């Protein structure tokens, strides 16, 4: 399936390991597994599609063949599921040696807690005036 890389949501760089053990690696059943999966995705999808769609992700392989992918937002998750699920499944199976159960986790770094006591804001709608 061909995709238009211009439609993919922008993303920051893929979180790659630099040799130091991270907290994420402590929970990985296959340390470095996500980096190897990303190498396969990069090769199969090309630079543009990979950097636009998988660069802002991180993941860990947990027990039971689960691959938990952290994405920046729900739209990013939907885009990957809609356009790259097959190649993602293939890459995960190649690295893990078996089919993985792929799950997504949305990273809500900038989410502000909702307060029911917050005062409503005055919002004015723009109006087009005929000439």
Phi, psi and omega in degrees: 000125179274143178235158177264110184296341179288343182266350183285140180296142179293153182212152174288180184292149176298136180278103182258151179277140181252022178103335179276142179287127178259168176301320180302318182295333180295335181260356180283131172282328178240086180303135181080000182300318181295321178298319179292321176298318179297323177299318179293315179300317180300316180295318184281327185264338185089164185300311185298306181298318181295310185294327180283328189251335182243353184296328182268019184250160169218165181199168174216149176260121183248181180300156179075018178071027178270134172247112182256114184256126177266125181242157183293330184198166182297328179294321177298317178299311181300319180297314180296314180298320183285329189245338187229014183301317182297310181292328176294315177301315181297316181295318179296317180296323179296318182283319185274343181083002178202164179296137179259151171268109186268128178233157180240148175230128181266124179278115182255061184298319187261010182291133178260138179296142179277134177244121180289345180268358182295139179289139178294147179267141173284126180235128178253133179277144175285146180231134177271127180255127180294147180254000000 
